[in-house]
PDB file of C-alpha atoms in Angstrom:
ATOM      1  CA  MET A   1       0.000   0.000   0.000  1.00 93.00           C
ATOM      2  CA  LYS A   2       1.272   3.460  -0.913  1.00 95.00           C
ATOM      3  CA  ARG A   3       1.578   5.786   2.083  1.00 96.00           C
ATOM      4  CA  VAL A   4       0.511   9.433   2.298  1.00 96.00           C
ATOM      5  CA  LEU A   5       2.016  12.105   4.516  1.00 97.00           C
ATOM      6  CA  ILE A   6      -0.649  14.735   5.154  1.00 97.00           C
ATOM      7  CA  PHE A   7       1.521  17.772   5.878  1.00 94.00           C
ATOM      8  CA  VAL A   8      -0.477  20.647   7.339  1.00 95.00           C
ATOM      9  CA  LEU A   9       0.950  24.191   7.110  1.00 92.00           C
ATOM     10  CA  SER A  10      -0.075  26.020  10.259  1.00 90.00           C
ATOM     11  CA  VAL A  11       0.853  28.872  12.570  1.00 87.00           C
ATOM     12  CA  ASN A  12       1.218  28.684  16.344  1.00 81.00           C
ATOM     13  CA  ASP A  13      -0.850  31.753  17.236  1.00 82.00           C
ATOM     14  CA  SER A  14      -4.289  32.640  18.574  1.00 81.00           C
ATOM     15  CA  VAL A  15      -5.971  32.344  15.150  1.00 81.00           C
ATOM     16  CA  TYR A  16      -4.406  29.223  13.626  1.00 80.00           C
ATOM     17  CA  ALA A  17      -3.772  27.149  16.762  1.00 82.00           C
ATOM     18  CA  PRO A  18      -7.540  26.616  17.237  1.00 87.00           C
ATOM     19  CA  MET A  19      -7.802  25.580  13.545  1.00 87.00           C
ATOM     20  CA  MET A  20      -5.062  23.017  14.123  1.00 86.00           C
ATOM     21  CA  ARG A  21      -6.892  21.745  17.222  1.00 89.00           C
ATOM     22  CA  ASN A  22     -10.201  21.576  15.287  1.00 91.00           C
ATOM     23  CA  SER A  23      -8.542  19.480  12.576  1.00 92.00           C
ATOM     24  CA  MET A  24      -7.126  17.140  15.197  1.00 91.00           C
ATOM     25  CA  ASP A  25     -10.558  16.841  16.810  1.00 93.00           C
ATOM     26  CA  THR A  26     -12.498  16.281  13.553  1.00 94.00           C
ATOM     27  CA  TRP A  27     -11.067  14.854  10.336  1.00 95.00           C
ATOM     28  CA  ASP A  28      -7.784  13.847  11.998  1.00 94.00           C
ATOM     29  CA  SER A  29      -9.325  12.370  15.153  1.00 94.00           C
ATOM     30  CA  GLU A  30      -9.131   8.775  13.922  1.00 92.00           C
ATOM     31  CA  GLY A  31      -6.254   6.894  12.413  1.00 92.00           C
ATOM     32  CA  CYS A  32      -6.310   5.703   8.822  1.00 95.00           C
ATOM     33  CA  GLU A  33      -3.960   2.977   7.695  1.00 96.00           C
ATOM     34  CA  GLY A  34      -1.519   4.264   5.104  1.00 96.00           C
ATOM     35  CA  THR A  35      -1.712   7.899   6.242  1.00 97.00           C
ATOM     36  CA  GLU A  36       0.144  10.063   8.733  1.00 96.00           C
ATOM     37  CA  THR A  37      -0.741  13.651   9.568  1.00 96.00           C
ATOM     38  CA  VAL A  38       1.888  16.129  10.744  1.00 95.00           C
ATOM     39  CA  TYR A  39       1.185  19.805  11.496  1.00 93.00           C
ATOM     40  CA  TYR A  40       4.062  22.240  11.158  1.00 94.00           C
ATOM     41  CA  HIS A  41       4.660  25.862  12.021  1.00 91.00           C
ATOM     42  CA  GLY A  42       7.413  28.337  12.796  1.00 91.00           C
ATOM     43  CA  MET A  43       8.184  30.118  16.059  1.00 90.00           C
ATOM     44  CA  PRO A  44       7.438  29.950  18.883  1.00 82.00           C
ATOM     45  CA  MET A  45       9.056  26.552  18.821  1.00 77.00           C
ATOM     46  CA  VAL A  46       7.355  23.623  20.544  1.00 81.00           C
ATOM     47  CA  GLU A  47       8.709  20.290  21.591  1.00 81.00           C
ATOM     48  CA  GLU A  48       8.486  17.980  18.595  1.00 76.00           C
ATOM     49  CA  SER A  49       5.797  15.338  18.864  1.00 78.00           C
ATOM     50  CA  LEU A  50       4.391  12.706  16.529  1.00 78.00           C
ATOM     51  CA  ARG A  51       1.838  15.224  15.254  1.00 88.00           C
ATOM     52  CA  VAL A  52       3.412  18.696  15.547  1.00 91.00           C
ATOM     53  CA  VAL A  53       6.808  20.065  14.540  1.00 92.00           C
ATOM     54  CA  SER A  54       8.108  23.603  14.460  1.00 92.00           C
ATOM     55  CA  PHE A  55      11.004  25.309  12.786  1.00 93.00           C
ATOM     56  CA  PRO A  56      13.190  28.345  13.641  1.00 94.00           C
ATOM     57  CA  VAL A  57      11.356  30.754  11.337  1.00 93.00           C
ATOM     58  CA  LEU A  58       9.447  33.864  12.322  1.00 90.00           C
ATOM     59  CA  GLU A  59       5.763  33.551  11.407  1.00 87.00           C
ATOM     60  CA  ASP A  60       5.081  35.963   8.573  1.00 84.00           C
ATOM     61  CA  TYR A  61       3.737  35.780   5.023  1.00 83.00           C
ATOM     62  CA  ASN A  62       7.262  36.671   3.850  1.00 86.00           C
ATOM     63  CA  THR A  63       8.768  33.619   5.577  1.00 88.00           C
ATOM     64  CA  ILE A  64       6.334  30.888   4.475  1.00 88.00           C
ATOM     65  CA  SER A  65       8.788  29.726   1.793  1.00 91.00           C
ATOM     66  CA  ALA A  66      11.599  29.357   4.341  1.00 93.00           C
ATOM     67  CA  LYS A  67       9.271  27.481   6.704  1.00 92.00           C
ATOM     68  CA  ASN A  68       8.225  25.156   3.867  1.00 93.00           C
ATOM     69  CA  LEU A  69      11.863  24.438   2.944  1.00 95.00           C
ATOM     70  CA  PHE A  70      12.677  23.489   6.563  1.00 95.00           C
ATOM     71  CA  ALA A  71       9.541  21.350   6.659  1.00 95.00           C
ATOM     72  CA  PHE A  72      10.196  19.570   3.362  1.00 95.00           C
ATOM     73  CA  ALA A  73      13.771  18.765   4.414  1.00 96.00           C
ATOM     74  CA  TRP A  74      12.388  17.356   7.689  1.00 95.00           C
ATOM     75  CA  ALA A  75       9.717  15.337   5.842  1.00 95.00           C
ATOM     76  CA  LEU A  76      12.282  13.687   3.548  1.00 95.00           C
ATOM     77  CA  LYS A  77      13.456  11.687   6.579  1.00 94.00           C
ATOM     78  CA  LYS A  78      10.022  10.076   7.007  1.00 92.00           C
ATOM     79  CA  PRO A  79       8.630   7.071   5.119  1.00 93.00           C
ATOM     80  CA  TRP A  80       5.942   8.126   2.616  1.00 95.00           C
ATOM     81  CA  ASP A  81       5.160   7.774  -1.051  1.00 94.00           C
ATOM     82  CA  TYR A  82       3.020  10.885  -1.571  1.00 94.00           C
ATOM     83  CA  MET A  83       2.680  14.141   0.307  1.00 95.00           C
ATOM     84  CA  ALA A  84      -0.544  16.112   0.535  1.00 94.00           C
ATOM     85  CA  ARG A  85       0.591  19.571   1.685  1.00 93.00           C
ATOM     86  CA  VAL A  86      -2.547  21.324   2.877  1.00 92.00           C
ATOM     87  CA  ASN A  87      -3.339  24.458   4.871  1.00 88.00           C
ATOM     88  CA  ALA A  88      -4.696  24.527   8.414  1.00 85.00           C
ATOM     89  CA  SER A  89      -8.130  25.528   7.121  1.00 86.00           C
ATOM     90  CA  CYS A  90      -8.516  22.422   4.913  1.00 88.00           C
ATOM     91  CA  PHE A  91     -10.635  19.351   5.540  1.00 92.00           C
ATOM     92  CA  VAL A  92      -9.029  16.075   4.490  1.00 94.00           C
ATOM     93  CA  HIS A  93     -10.897  12.813   3.969  1.00 96.00           C
ATOM     94  CA  LYS A  94      -7.974  10.574   4.772  1.00 96.00           C
ATOM     95  CA  ARG A  95      -9.403   7.292   3.468  1.00 96.00           C
ATOM     96  CA  ARG A  96     -10.370   8.826   0.111  1.00 96.00           C
ATOM     97  CA  LEU A  97      -6.977  10.487  -0.205  1.00 95.00           C
ATOM     98  CA  ARG A  98      -5.190   7.225   0.565  1.00 96.00           C
ATOM     99  CA  ASP A  99      -7.359   5.313  -1.910  1.00 97.00           C
ATOM    100  CA  TYR A 100      -6.854   8.007  -4.585  1.00 95.00           C
ATOM    101  CA  VAL A 101      -3.055   7.790  -4.550  1.00 94.00           C
ATOM    102  CA  GLN A 102      -2.953   4.028  -5.021  1.00 95.00           C
ATOM    103  CA  ASP A 103      -3.310   4.348  -8.816  1.00 93.00           C
ATOM    104  CA  LEU A 104      -1.056   7.387  -9.285  1.00 92.00           C
ATOM    105  CA  PRO A 105       2.347   7.106 -10.995  1.00 90.00           C
ATOM    106  CA  GLU A 106       5.278   6.653  -8.650  1.00 87.00           C
ATOM    107  CA  LYS A 107       7.475   9.305 -10.309  1.00 86.00           C
ATOM    108  CA  GLY A 108       7.143  12.645 -12.049  1.00 85.00           C
ATOM    109  CA  LEU A 109       3.928  13.713 -10.361  1.00 82.00           C
ATOM    110  CA  ILE A 110       2.840  17.016  -8.918  1.00 83.00           C
ATOM    111  CA  ARG A 111      -0.776  18.045  -8.530  1.00 78.00           C
ATOM    112  CA  GLY A 112      -2.264  21.300  -7.431  1.00 79.00           C
ATOM    113  CA  VAL A 113      -5.257  23.511  -7.830  1.00 75.00           C
ATOM    114  CA  ILE A 114      -5.270  26.640  -9.945  1.00 76.00           C
ATOM    115  CA  ALA A 115      -7.969  28.945  -8.650  1.00 77.00           C
ATOM    116  CA  ASP A 116      -9.031  32.509  -9.283  1.00 81.00           C
ATOM    117  CA  PRO A 117      -8.214  34.965  -6.505  1.00 80.00           C
ATOM    118  CA  THR A 118     -10.891  35.613  -3.926  1.00 76.00           C
ATOM    119  CA  GLU A 119     -12.101  39.013  -2.849  1.00 77.00           C
ATOM    120  CA  HIS A 120      -9.768  38.725   0.162  1.00 68.00           C
ATOM    121  CA  CYS A 121      -6.553  38.033  -1.795  1.00 62.00           C
TER     122      CYS A 121
END
């Protein structure tokens, strides 16, 4: 079975921390064979756990790329076949995601969504 790392971009502050907690309490509250969910954010740093990691990057829109590079380097040390890098505000149906990747090619794949800007962008 192909494994999926669900990598959740988050922020450890008063707005995003509750979103991270809501995800943990809803769609990520039960295990799903073949998936692992890890939430990551910048400073303030927290003690690394099985579900949350942080990196020495100030939280700012201008530093998201640096935070992602730290996170991707960290993730390369874990066993997975596909990564679903989502935002803290996303809902993930882990079983459907795991089932979806089973028929995907093993190399040369990147998928994303191209969307029009919203009124808030």
